[in-house]
mmCIF file of C-alpha atoms in Angstrom:
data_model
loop_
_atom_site.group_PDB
_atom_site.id
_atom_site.type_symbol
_atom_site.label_atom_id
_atom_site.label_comp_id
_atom_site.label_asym_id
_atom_site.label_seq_id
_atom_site.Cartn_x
_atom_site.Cartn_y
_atom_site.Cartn_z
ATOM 1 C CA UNK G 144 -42.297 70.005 104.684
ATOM 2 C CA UNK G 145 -40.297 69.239 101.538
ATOM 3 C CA UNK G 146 -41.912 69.893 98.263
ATOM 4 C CA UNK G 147 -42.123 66.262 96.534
ATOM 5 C CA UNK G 148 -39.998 66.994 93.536
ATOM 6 C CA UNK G 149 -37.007 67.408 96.330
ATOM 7 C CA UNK G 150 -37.785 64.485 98.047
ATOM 8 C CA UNK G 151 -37.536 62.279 94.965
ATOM 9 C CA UNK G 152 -34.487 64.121 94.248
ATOM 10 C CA UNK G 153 -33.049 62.788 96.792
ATOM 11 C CA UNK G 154 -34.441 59.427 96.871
ATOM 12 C CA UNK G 155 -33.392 59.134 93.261
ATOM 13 C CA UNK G 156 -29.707 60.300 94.358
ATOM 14 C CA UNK G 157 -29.420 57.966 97.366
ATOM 15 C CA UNK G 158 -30.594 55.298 95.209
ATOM 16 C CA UNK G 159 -27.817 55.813 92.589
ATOM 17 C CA UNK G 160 -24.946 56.254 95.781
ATOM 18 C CA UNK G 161 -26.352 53.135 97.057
ATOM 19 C CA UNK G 162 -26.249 51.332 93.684
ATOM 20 C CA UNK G 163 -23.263 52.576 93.080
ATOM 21 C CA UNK G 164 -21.572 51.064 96.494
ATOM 22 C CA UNK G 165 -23.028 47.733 95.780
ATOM 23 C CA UNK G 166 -21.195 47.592 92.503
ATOM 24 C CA UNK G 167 -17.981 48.848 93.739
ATOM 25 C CA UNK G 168 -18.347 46.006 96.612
ATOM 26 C CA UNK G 169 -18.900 43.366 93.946
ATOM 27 C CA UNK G 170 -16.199 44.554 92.217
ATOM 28 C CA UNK G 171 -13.746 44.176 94.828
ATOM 29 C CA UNK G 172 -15.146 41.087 95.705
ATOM 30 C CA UNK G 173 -14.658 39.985 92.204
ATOM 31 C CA UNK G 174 -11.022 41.010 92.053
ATOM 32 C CA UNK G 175 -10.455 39.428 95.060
ATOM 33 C CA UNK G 176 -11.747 36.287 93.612
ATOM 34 C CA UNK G 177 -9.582 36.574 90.657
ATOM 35 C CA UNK G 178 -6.553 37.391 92.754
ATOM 36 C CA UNK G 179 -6.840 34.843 95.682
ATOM 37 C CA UNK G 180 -8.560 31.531 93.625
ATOM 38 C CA UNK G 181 -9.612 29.037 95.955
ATOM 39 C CA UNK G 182 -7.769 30.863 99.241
ATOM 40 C CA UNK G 183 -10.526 33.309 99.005
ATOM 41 C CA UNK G 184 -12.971 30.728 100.282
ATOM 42 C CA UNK G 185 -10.876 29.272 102.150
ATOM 43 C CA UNK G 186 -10.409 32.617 104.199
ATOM 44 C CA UNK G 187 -14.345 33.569 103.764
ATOM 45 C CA UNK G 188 -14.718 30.034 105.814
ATOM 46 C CA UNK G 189 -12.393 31.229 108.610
ATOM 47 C CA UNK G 190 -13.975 34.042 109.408
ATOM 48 C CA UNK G 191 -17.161 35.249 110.662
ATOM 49 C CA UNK G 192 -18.037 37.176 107.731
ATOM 50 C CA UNK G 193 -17.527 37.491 104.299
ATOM 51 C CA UNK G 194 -16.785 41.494 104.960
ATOM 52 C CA UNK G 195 -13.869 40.407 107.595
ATOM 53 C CA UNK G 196 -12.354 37.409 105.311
ATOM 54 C CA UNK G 197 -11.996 40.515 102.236
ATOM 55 C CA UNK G 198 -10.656 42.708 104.892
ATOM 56 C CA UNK G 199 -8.088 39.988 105.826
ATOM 57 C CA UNK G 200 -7.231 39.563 101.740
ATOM 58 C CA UNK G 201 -7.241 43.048 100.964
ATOM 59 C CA UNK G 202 -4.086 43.728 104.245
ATOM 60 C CA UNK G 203 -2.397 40.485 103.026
ATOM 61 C CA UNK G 204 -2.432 42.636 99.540
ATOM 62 C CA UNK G 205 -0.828 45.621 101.271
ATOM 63 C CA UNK G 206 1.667 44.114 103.567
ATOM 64 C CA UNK G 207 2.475 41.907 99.992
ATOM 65 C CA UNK G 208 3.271 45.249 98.431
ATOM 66 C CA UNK G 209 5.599 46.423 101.120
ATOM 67 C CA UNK G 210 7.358 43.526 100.068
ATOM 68 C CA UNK G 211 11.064 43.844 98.069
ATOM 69 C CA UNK G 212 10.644 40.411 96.031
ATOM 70 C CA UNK G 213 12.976 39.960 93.594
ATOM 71 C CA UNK G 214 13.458 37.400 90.417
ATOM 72 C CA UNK G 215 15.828 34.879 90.630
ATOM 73 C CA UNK G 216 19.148 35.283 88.759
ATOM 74 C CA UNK G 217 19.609 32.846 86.000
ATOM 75 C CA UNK G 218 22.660 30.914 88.117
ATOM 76 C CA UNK G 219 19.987 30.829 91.273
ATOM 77 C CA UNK G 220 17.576 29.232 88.984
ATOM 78 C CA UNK G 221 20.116 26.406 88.044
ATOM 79 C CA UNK G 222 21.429 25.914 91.537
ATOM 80 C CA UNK G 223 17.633 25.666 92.802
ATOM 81 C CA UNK G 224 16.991 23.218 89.667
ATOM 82 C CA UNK G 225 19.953 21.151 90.764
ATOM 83 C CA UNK G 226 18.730 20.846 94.344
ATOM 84 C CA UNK G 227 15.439 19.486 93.287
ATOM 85 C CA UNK G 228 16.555 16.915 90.974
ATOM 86 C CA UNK G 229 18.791 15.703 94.493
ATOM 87 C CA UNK G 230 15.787 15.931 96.187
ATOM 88 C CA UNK G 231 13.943 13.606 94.162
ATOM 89 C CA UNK G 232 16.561 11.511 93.598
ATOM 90 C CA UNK G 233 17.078 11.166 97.470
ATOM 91 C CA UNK G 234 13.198 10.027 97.565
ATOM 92 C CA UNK G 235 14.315 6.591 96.058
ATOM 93 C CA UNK G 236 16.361 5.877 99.166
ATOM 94 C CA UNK G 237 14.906 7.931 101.846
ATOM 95 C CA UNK G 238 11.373 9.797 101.309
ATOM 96 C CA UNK G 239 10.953 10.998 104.604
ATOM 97 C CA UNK G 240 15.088 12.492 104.522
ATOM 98 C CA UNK G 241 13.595 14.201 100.889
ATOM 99 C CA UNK G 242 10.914 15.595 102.305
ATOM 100 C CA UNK G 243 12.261 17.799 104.859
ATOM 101 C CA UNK G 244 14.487 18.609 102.273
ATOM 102 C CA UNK G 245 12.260 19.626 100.170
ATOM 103 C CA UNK G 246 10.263 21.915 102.645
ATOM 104 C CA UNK G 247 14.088 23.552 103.575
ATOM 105 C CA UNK G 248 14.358 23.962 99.690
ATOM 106 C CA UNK G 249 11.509 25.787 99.307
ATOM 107 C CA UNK G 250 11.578 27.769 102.387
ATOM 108 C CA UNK G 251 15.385 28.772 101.245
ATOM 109 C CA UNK G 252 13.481 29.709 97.454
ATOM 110 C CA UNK G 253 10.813 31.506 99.288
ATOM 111 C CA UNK G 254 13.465 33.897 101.698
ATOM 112 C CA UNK G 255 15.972 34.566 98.281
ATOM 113 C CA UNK G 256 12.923 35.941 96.442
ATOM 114 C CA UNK G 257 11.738 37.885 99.116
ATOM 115 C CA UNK G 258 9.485 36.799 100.942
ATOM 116 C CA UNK G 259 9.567 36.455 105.195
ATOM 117 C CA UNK G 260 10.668 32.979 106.615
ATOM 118 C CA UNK G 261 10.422 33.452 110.015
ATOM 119 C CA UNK G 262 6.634 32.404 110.581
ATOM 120 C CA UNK G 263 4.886 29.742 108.452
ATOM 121 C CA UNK G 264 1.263 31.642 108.384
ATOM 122 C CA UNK G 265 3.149 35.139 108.049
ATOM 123 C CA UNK G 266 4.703 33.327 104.941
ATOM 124 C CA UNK G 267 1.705 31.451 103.410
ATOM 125 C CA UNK G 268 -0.777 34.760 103.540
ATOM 126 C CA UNK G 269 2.274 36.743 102.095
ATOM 127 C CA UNK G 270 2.532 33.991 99.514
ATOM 128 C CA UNK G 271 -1.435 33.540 98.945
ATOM 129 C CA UNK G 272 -1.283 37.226 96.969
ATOM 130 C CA UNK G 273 0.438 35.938 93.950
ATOM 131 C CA UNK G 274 0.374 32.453 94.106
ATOM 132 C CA UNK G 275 -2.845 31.233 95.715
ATOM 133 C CA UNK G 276 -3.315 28.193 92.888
ATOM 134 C CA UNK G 277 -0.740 26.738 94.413
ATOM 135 C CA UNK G 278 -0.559 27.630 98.165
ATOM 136 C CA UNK G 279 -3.052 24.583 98.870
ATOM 137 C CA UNK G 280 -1.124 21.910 97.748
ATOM 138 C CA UNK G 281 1.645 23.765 99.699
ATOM 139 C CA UNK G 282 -0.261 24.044 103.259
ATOM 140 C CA UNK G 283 -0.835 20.200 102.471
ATOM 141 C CA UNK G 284 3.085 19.212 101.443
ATOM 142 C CA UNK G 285 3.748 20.929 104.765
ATOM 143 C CA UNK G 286 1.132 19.133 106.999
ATOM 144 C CA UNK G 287 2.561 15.859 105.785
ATOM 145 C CA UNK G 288 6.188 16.758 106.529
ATOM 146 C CA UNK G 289 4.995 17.656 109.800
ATOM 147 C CA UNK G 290 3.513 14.262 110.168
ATOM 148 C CA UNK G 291 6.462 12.451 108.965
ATOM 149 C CA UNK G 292 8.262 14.576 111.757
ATOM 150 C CA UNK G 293 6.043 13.174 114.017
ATOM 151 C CA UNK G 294 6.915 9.177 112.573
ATOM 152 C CA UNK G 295 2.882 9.401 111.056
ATOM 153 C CA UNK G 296 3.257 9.809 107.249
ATOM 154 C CA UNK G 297 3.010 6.885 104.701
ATOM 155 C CA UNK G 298 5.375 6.186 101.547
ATOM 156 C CA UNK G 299 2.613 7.252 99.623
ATOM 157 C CA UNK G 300 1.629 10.884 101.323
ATOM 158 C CA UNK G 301 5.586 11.593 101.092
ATOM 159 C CA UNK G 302 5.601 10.683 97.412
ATOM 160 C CA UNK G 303 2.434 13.484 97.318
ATOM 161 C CA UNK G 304 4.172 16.256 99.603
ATOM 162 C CA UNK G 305 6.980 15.629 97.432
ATOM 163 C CA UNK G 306 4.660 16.919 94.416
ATOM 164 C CA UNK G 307 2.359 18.981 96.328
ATOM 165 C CA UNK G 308 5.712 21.183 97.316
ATOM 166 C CA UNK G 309 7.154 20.661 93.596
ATOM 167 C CA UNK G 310 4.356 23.023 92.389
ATOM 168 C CA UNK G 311 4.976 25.610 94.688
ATOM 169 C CA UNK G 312 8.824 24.916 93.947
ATOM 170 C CA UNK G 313 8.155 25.411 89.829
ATOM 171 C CA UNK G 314 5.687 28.725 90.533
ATOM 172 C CA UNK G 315 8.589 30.325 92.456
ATOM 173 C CA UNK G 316 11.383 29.219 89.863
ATOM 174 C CA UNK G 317 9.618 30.784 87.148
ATOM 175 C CA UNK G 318 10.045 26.995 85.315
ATOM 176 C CA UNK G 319 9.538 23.213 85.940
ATOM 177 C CA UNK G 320 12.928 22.269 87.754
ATOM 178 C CA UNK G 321 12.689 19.152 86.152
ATOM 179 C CA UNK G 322 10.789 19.510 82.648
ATOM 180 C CA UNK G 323 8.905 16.216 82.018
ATOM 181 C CA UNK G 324 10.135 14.890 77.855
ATOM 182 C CA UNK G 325 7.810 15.063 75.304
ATOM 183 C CA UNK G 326 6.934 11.917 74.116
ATOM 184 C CA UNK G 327 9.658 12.095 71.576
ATOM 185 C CA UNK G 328 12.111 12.782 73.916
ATOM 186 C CA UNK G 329 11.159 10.022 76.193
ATOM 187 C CA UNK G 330 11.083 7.108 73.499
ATOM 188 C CA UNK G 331 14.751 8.649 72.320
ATOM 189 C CA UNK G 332 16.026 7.981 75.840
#
């Protein structure tokens, strides 16, 4: 038998390694918070545990880093600007025409900074790493242009897609692509 002093010895030791785990879970859990915003619930409500939902995040963060993105050039930026003002000045006259543009804007945006095209969930998890405020608004653009595909989307969700993707649009830009005036501006005009 083990004299007592060892035992709490090691009791006192497992204690701190155990401690010490639970700390290092909560701060990954934490960061992964931080990182992924609302998409880490989202994911934690997908899967059958909270352990397999962070294991999920934590390979979207690795497959992210194998990733070559790039900024956009200064000229890009402009040209992509230019396209969305068309875009929402083709709404006026044909909302469901602007929509699918918009979703082949951004998809276009998405593939010149880097990021895979080929599969929409391949690209949202790849995009959820560094911009997961946004990502909801643009599963939901997306779902709408789907439905207006499909003949089933009102003026008035096509006028929201058309938003919902412009957030997603201005995130990857690195800018609004069409800066709203300041009040001064707008009473000058």
């Amino acid at each position: 038998m083990l004299p007592i002093e060892i035992v709490i010895t090691i009791v006192a030791v497992l204690a701190v390694i155990a401690a010490a785990a639970a700390i290092w879970a909560l701060l990954r859990r934490r960061n992964l918070r931080s990182t992924f915003g609302p998409e880490y619930d989202r994911v934690v409500a997908e899967q059958d545990s909270r352990s397999a939902a962070e294991h999920e995040l934590r390979e979207r963060e690795r497959r992210h880093a194998e990733l070559n993105l790039t900024p956009l050039r200064a000229e890009s930026r402009s040209r992509y600007a230019a396209a969305w003002e068309d875009v929402q000045a083709q709404f006026v006259d044909a909302p469901g025409a602007a929509v699918g543009n918009a979703d082949e804007l951004v998809t276009r945006l998405v593939a010149e900074r880097g990021y895979p095209t080929g599969d929409y969930a391949e690209q949202v998890a790849h995009l959820s790493v560094e911009h997961a405020r946004t990502l909801g608004r643009y599963r939901d653009a997306h779902e709408i242009h789907l439905a207006n595909e499909r003949g089933e989307a009102s003026t008035e969700q096509l006028r929201q897609a058309v938003v919902h993707y412009r957030a997603l649009f201005a995130e990857l830009l690195g800018e609004d692509p069409v800066p709203t005036p300041t009040p001064t501006e707008a009473t000058t005009h």
